[in-house]
Structures are given as C-alpha cells and as structure tokens.
Backbone as a chain_set.jsonl record, in Angstrom:
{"seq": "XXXXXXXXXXXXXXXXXXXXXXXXXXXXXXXXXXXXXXXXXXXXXXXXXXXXXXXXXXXXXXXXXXXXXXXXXXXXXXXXXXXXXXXXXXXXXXXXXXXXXXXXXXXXXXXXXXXXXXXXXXXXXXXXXXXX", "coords": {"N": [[-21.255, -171.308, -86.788], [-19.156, -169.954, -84.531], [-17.472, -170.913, -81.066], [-16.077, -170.203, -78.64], [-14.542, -171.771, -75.12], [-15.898, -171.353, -73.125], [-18.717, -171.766, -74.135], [-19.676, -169.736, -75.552], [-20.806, -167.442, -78.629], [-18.84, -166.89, -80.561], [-18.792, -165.302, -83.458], [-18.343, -163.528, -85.781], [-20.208, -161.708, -87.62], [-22.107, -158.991, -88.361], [-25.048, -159.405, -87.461], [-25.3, -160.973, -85.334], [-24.926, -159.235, -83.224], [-24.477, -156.885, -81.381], [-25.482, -153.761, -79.186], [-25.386, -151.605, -76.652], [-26.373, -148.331, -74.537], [-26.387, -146.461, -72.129], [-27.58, -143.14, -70.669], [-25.485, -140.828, -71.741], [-24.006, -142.64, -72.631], [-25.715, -143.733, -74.197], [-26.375, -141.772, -76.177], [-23.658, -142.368, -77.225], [-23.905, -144.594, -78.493], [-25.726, -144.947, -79.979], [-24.289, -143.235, -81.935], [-22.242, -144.671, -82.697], [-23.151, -147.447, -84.031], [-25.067, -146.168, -86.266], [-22.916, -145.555, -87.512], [-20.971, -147.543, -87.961], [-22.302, -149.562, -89.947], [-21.939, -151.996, -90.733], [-20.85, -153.78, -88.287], [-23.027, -153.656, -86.527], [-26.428, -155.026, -85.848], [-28.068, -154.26, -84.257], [-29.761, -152.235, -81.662], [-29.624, -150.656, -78.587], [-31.005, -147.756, -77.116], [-30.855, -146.382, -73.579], [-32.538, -143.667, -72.158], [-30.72, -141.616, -73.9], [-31.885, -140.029, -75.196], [-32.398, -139.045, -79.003], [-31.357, -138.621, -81.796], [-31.682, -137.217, -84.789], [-30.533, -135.151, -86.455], [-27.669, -132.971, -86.187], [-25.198, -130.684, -85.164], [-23.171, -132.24, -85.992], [-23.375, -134.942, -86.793], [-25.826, -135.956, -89.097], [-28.57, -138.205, -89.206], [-31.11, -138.441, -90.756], [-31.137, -139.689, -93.291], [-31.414, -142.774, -92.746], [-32.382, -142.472, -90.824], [-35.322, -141.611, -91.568], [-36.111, -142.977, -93.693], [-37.342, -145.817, -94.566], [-36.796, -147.717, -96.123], [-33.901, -147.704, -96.308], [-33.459, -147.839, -93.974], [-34.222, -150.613, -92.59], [-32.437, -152.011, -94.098], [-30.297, -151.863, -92.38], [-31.059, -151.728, -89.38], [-31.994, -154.816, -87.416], [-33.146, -153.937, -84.933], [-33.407, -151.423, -83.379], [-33.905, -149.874, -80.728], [-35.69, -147.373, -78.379], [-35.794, -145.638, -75.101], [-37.102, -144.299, -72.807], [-37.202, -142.569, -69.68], [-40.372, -141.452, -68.086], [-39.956, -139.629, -65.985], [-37.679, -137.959, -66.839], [-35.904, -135.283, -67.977], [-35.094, -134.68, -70.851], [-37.47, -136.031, -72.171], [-39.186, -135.027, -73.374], [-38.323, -133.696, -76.079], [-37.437, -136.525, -77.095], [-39.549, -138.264, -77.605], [-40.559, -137.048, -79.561], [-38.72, -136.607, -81.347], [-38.712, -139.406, -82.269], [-41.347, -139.847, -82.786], [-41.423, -138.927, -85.477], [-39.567, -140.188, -86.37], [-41.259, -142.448, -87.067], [-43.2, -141.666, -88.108], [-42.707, -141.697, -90.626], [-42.879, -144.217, -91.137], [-40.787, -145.601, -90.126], [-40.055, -148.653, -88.218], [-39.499, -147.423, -84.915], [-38.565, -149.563, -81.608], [-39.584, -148.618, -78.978], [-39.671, -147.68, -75.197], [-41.491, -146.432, -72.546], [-41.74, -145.033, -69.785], [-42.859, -145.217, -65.957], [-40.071, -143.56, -64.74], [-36.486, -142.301, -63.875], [-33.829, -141.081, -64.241], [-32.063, -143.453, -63.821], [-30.582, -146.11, -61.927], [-33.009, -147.835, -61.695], [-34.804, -147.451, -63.621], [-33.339, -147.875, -65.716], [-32.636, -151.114, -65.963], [-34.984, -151.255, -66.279], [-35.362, -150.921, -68.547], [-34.267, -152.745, -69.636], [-34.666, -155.123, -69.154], [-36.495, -155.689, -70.975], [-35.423, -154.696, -73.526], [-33.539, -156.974, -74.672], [-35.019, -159.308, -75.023], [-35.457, -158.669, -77.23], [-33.655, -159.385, -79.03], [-31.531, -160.677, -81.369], [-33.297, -162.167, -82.68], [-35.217, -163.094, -85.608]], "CA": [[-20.878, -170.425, -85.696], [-17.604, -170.616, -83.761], [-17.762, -170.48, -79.854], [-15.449, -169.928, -77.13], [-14.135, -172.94, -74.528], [-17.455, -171.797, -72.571], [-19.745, -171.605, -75.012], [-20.02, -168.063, -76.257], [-20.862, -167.397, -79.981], [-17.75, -165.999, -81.695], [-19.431, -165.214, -84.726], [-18.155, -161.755, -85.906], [-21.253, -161.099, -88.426], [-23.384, -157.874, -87.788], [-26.146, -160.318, -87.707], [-24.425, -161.385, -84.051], [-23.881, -158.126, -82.415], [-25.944, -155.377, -80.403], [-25.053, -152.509, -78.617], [-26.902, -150.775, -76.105], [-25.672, -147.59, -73.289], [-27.44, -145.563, -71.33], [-27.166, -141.786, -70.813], [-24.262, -140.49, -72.78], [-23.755, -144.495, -73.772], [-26.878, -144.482, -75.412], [-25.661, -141.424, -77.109], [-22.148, -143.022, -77.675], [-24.038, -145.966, -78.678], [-26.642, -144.489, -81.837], [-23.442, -142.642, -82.956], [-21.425, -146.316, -83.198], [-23.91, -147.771, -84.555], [-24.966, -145.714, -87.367], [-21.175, -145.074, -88.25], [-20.619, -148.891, -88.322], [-23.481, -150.638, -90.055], [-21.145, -153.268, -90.9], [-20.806, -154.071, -86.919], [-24.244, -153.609, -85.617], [-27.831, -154.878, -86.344], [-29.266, -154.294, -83.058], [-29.312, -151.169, -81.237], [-30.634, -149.467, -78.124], [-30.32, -146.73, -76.498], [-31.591, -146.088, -72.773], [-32.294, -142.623, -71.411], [-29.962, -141.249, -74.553], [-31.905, -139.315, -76.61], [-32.671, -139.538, -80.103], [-30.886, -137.544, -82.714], [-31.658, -137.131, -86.13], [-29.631, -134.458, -87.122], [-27.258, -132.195, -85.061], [-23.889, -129.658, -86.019], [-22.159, -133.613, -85.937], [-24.297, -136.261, -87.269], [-26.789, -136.182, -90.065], [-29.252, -139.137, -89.468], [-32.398, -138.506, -90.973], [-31.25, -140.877, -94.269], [-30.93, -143.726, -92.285], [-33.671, -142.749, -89.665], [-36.198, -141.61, -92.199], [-36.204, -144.008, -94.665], [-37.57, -147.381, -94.19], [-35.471, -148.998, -97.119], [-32.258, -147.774, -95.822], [-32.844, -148.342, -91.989], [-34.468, -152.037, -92.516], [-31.285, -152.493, -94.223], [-29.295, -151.803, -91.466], [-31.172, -152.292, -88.394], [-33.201, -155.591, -87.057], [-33.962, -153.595, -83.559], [-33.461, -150.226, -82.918], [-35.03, -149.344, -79.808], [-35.176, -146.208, -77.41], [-36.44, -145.675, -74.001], [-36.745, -142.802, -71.591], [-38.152, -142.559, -68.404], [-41.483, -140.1, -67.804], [-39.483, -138.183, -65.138], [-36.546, -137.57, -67.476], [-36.102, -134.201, -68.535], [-35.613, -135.297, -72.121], [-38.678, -137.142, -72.975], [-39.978, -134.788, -74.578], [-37.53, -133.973, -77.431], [-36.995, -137.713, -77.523], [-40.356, -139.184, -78.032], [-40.988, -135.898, -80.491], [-37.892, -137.412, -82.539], [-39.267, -141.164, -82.334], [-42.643, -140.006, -82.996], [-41.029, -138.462, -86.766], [-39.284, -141.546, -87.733], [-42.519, -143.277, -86.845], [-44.401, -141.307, -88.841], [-41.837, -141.994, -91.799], [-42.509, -146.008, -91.461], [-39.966, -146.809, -89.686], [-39.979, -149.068, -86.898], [-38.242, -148.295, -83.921], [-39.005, -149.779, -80.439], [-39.879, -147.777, -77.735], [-40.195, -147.489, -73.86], [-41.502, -145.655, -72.156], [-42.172, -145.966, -68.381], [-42.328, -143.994, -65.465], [-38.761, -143.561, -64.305], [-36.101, -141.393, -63.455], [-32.166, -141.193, -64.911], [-30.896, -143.747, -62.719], [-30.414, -146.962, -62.454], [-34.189, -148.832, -61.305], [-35.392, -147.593, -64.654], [-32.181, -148.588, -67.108], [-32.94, -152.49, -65.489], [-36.786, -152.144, -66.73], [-35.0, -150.84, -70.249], [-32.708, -154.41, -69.932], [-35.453, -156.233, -69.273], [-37.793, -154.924, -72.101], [-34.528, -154.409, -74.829], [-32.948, -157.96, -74.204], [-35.672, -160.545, -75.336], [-35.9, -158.767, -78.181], [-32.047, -159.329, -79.582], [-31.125, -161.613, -82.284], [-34.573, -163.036, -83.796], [-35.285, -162.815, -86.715]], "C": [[-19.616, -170.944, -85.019], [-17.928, -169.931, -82.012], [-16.663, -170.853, -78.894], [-15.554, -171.013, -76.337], [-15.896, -173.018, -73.271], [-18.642, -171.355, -73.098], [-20.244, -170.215, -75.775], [-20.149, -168.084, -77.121], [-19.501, -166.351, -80.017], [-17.915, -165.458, -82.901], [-19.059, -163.855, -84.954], [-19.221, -160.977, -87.06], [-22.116, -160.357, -87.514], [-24.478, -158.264, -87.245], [-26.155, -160.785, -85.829], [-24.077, -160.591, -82.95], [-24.805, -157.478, -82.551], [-24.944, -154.579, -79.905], [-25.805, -151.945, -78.305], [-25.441, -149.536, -74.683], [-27.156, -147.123, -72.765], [-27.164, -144.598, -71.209], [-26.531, -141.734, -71.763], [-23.891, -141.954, -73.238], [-24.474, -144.774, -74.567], [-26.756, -143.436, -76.676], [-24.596, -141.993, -77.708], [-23.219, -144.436, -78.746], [-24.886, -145.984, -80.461], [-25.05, -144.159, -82.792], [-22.716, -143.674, -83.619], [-21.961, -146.768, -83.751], [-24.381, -147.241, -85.84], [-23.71, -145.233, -87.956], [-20.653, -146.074, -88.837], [-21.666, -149.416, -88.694], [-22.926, -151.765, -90.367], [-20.965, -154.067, -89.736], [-22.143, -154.453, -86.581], [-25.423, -153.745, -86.198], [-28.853, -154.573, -85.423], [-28.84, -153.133, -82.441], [-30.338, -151.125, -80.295], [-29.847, -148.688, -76.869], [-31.445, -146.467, -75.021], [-31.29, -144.766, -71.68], [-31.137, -141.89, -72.309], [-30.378, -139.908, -75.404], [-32.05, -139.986, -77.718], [-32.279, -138.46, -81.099], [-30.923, -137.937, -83.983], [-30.856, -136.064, -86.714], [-29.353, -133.369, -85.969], [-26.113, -130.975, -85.539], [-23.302, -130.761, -86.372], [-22.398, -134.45, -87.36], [-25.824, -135.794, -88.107], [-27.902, -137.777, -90.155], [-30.455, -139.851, -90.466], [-32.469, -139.454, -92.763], [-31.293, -142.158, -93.9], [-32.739, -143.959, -91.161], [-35.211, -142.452, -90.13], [-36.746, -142.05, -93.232], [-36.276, -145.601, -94.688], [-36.51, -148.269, -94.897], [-34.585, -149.244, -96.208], [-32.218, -147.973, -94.307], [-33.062, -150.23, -92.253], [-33.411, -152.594, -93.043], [-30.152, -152.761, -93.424], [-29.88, -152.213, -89.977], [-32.126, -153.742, -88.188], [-33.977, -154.936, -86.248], [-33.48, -152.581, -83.618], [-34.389, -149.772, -81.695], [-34.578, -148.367, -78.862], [-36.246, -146.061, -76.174], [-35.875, -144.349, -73.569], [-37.692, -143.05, -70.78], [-38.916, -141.341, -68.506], [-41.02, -139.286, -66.905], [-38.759, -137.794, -65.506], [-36.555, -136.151, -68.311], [-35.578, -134.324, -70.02], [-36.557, -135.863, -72.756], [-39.338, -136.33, -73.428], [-39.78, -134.656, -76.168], [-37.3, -135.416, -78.195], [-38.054, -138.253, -78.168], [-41.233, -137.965, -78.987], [-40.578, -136.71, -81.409], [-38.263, -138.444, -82.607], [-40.633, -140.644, -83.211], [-42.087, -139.246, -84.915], [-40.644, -139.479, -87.514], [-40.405, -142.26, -87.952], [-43.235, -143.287, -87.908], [-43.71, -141.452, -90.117], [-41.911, -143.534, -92.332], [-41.775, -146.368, -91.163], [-40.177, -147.212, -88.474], [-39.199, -149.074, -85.951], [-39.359, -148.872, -82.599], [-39.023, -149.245, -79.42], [-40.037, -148.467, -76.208], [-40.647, -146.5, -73.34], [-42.422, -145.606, -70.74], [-42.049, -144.737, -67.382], [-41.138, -144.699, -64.368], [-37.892, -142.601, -64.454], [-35.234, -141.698, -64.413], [-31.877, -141.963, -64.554], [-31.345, -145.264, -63.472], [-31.427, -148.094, -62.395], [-34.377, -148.682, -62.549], [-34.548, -148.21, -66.141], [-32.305, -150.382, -66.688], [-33.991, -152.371, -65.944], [-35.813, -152.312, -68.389], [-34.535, -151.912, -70.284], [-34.093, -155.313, -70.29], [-36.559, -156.348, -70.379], [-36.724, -154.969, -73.175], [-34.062, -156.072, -75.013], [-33.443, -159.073, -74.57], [-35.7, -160.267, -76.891], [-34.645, -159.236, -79.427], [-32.356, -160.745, -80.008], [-32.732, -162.858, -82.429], [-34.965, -162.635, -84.803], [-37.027, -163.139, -87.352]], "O": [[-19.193, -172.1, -84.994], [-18.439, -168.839, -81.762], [-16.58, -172.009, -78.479], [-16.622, -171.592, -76.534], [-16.599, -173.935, -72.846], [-19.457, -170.638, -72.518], [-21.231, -170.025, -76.485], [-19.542, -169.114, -77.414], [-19.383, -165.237, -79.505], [-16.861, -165.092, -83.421], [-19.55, -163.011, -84.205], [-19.051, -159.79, -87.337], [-22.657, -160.685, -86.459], [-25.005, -157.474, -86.461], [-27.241, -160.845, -85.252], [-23.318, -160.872, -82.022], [-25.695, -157.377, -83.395], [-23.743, -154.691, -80.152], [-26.789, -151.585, -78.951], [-24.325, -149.796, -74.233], [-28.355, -147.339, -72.937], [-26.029, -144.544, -71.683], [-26.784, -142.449, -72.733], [-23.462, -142.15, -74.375], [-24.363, -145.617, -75.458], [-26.917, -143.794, -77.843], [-24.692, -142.102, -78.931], [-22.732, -144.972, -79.741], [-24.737, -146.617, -81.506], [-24.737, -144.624, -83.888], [-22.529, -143.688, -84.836], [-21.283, -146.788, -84.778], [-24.046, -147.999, -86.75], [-23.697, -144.484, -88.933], [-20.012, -145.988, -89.885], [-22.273, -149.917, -87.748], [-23.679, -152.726, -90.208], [-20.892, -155.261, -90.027], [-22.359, -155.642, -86.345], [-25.765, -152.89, -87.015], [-30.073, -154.578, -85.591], [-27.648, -152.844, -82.549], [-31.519, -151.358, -80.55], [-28.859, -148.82, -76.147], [-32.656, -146.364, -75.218], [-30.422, -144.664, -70.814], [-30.326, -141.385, -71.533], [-29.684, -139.089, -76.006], [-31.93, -141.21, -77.764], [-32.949, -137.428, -81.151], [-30.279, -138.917, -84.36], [-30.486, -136.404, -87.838], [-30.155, -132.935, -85.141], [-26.497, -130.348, -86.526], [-22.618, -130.497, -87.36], [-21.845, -134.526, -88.457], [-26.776, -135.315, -87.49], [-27.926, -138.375, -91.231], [-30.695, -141.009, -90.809], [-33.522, -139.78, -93.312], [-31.196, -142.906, -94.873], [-33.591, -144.814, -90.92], [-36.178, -142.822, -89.465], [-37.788, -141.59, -93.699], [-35.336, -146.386, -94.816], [-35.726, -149.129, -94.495], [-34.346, -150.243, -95.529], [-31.236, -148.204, -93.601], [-32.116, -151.003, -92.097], [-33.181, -153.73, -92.63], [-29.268, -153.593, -93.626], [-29.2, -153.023, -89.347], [-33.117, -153.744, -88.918], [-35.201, -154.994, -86.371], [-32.501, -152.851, -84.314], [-35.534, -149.351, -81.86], [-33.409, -148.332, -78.477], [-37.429, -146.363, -76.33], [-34.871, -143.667, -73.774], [-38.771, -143.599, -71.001], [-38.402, -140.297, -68.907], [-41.531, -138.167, -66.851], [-38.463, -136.828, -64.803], [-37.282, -136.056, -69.301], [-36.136, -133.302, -70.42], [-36.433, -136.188, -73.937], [-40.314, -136.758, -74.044], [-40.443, -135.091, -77.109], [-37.069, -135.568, -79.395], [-37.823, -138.765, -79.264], [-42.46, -138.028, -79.076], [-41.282, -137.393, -82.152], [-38.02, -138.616, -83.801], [-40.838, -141.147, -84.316], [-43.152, -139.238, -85.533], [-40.965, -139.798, -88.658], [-40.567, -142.734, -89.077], [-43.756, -144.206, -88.54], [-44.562, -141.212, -90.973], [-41.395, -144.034, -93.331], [-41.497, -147.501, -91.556], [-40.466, -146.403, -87.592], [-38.384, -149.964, -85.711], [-40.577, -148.691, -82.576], [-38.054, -149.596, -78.747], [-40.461, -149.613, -76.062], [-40.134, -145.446, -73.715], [-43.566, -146.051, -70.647], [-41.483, -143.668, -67.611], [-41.145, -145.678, -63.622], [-38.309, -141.751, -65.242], [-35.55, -142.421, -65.358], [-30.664, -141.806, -64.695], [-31.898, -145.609, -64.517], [-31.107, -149.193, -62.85], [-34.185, -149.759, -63.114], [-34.97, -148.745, -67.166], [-31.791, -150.96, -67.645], [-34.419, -153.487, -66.24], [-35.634, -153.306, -69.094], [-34.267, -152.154, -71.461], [-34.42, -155.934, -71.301], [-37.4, -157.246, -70.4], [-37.297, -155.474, -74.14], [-34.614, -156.358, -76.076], [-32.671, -160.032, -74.579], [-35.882, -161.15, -77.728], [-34.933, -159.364, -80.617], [-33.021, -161.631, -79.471], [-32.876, -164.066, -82.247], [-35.069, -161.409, -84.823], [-37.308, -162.901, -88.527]]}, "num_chains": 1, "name": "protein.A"}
C-alpha cells in the first residue's frame, strides 16, 4: 500500500474504494458505480432508490445475477427511510435482486429524507467497508 504524509491509503485498486450519496447522490452514485467496476467494490446508496432498469441504464445483468455482481461488488447496500415516499418501489426492487441470490445490504429504519436518518445510514454502511 502507498500512503499519504498523514497516513491515508493511496492505493488506487477497486479493492480500496467505496462510494456512497444520498438522494440524487445515491442515484449518481449506483450509476458510477456500475459504469466503473474497475473503480468501485463497495457501494451504497442512501435514500436513492434502486434501479434495475430504466429508458438509461439496464442493470438487471449485474443486479440479477449472483456470478456477475459477486464479481463486482463486496458491499452493495441501500437504505431508505419508512417515511420516504420511495420505499416502496425501492424495497420492491431490493426484494427482486434478493430473490435472485444476490446479496445486497439493506436499511431500513424509520426516517425521513433528511439528514438524522442519512447519519443512521453512515453509521450502519461504514463498518461494513473494506473487509473481506
């Protein structure tokens, strides 16, 4: 590993690197992520949604196929808050890859859009990064 004068990992392997948003970041953040699997082994998205296929983005090879996701992700995880007017489409789409074998990681809590419930998502997404 190579690290920075105060200790940071420099390491530019996928293996090394997450990515997480929230709202439209956690959209921004699936789309980066499955575009770059070369970049990213860790993913999550809080309060984003969950898209498997749209007019854009085609997921469902990636998100319905254990091979080809375990290839690419370690963590994948998605959260939404129970007062979020998305949770239902979202934990519809979770509950499909699910049922496909793949593992993602879920939240799911009661919370709003804002920002008390994207701090539980930190604290719940955050332990789980880079183990193997």
């Amino acid at each position: 590993a190579e690290y920075d004068e105060n200790g940071y990992d420099l390491t530019a392997a996928r293996d090394h690197r997450a990515m997480a948003g929230l709202s439209m970041g956690g959209m921004q953040t699936q789309k980066i992520v499955m575009h770059h699997p070369e970049l990213f082994a860790w993913a999550g998205i809080f309060s984003g949604g969950l898209v498997l296929q749209n007019e854009e983005n085609d997921y469902r090879d990636i998100l319905l196929n254990k091979e080809n996701f375990e290839k690419q992700f370690d963590v994948f995880f998605v959260a939404c808050g129970t007062q979020e007017g998305g949770i239902q489409n979202t934990q519809q789409n979770v509950a499909e890859v699910q049922k496909s074998g793949v593992d993602i990681h879920t939240y799911w809590d009661y919370g709003y859009h804002d920002w008390t419930f994207w701090r539980h998502c930190a604290r719940e997404f955050l332990p789980l990064l880079f183990k193997k």
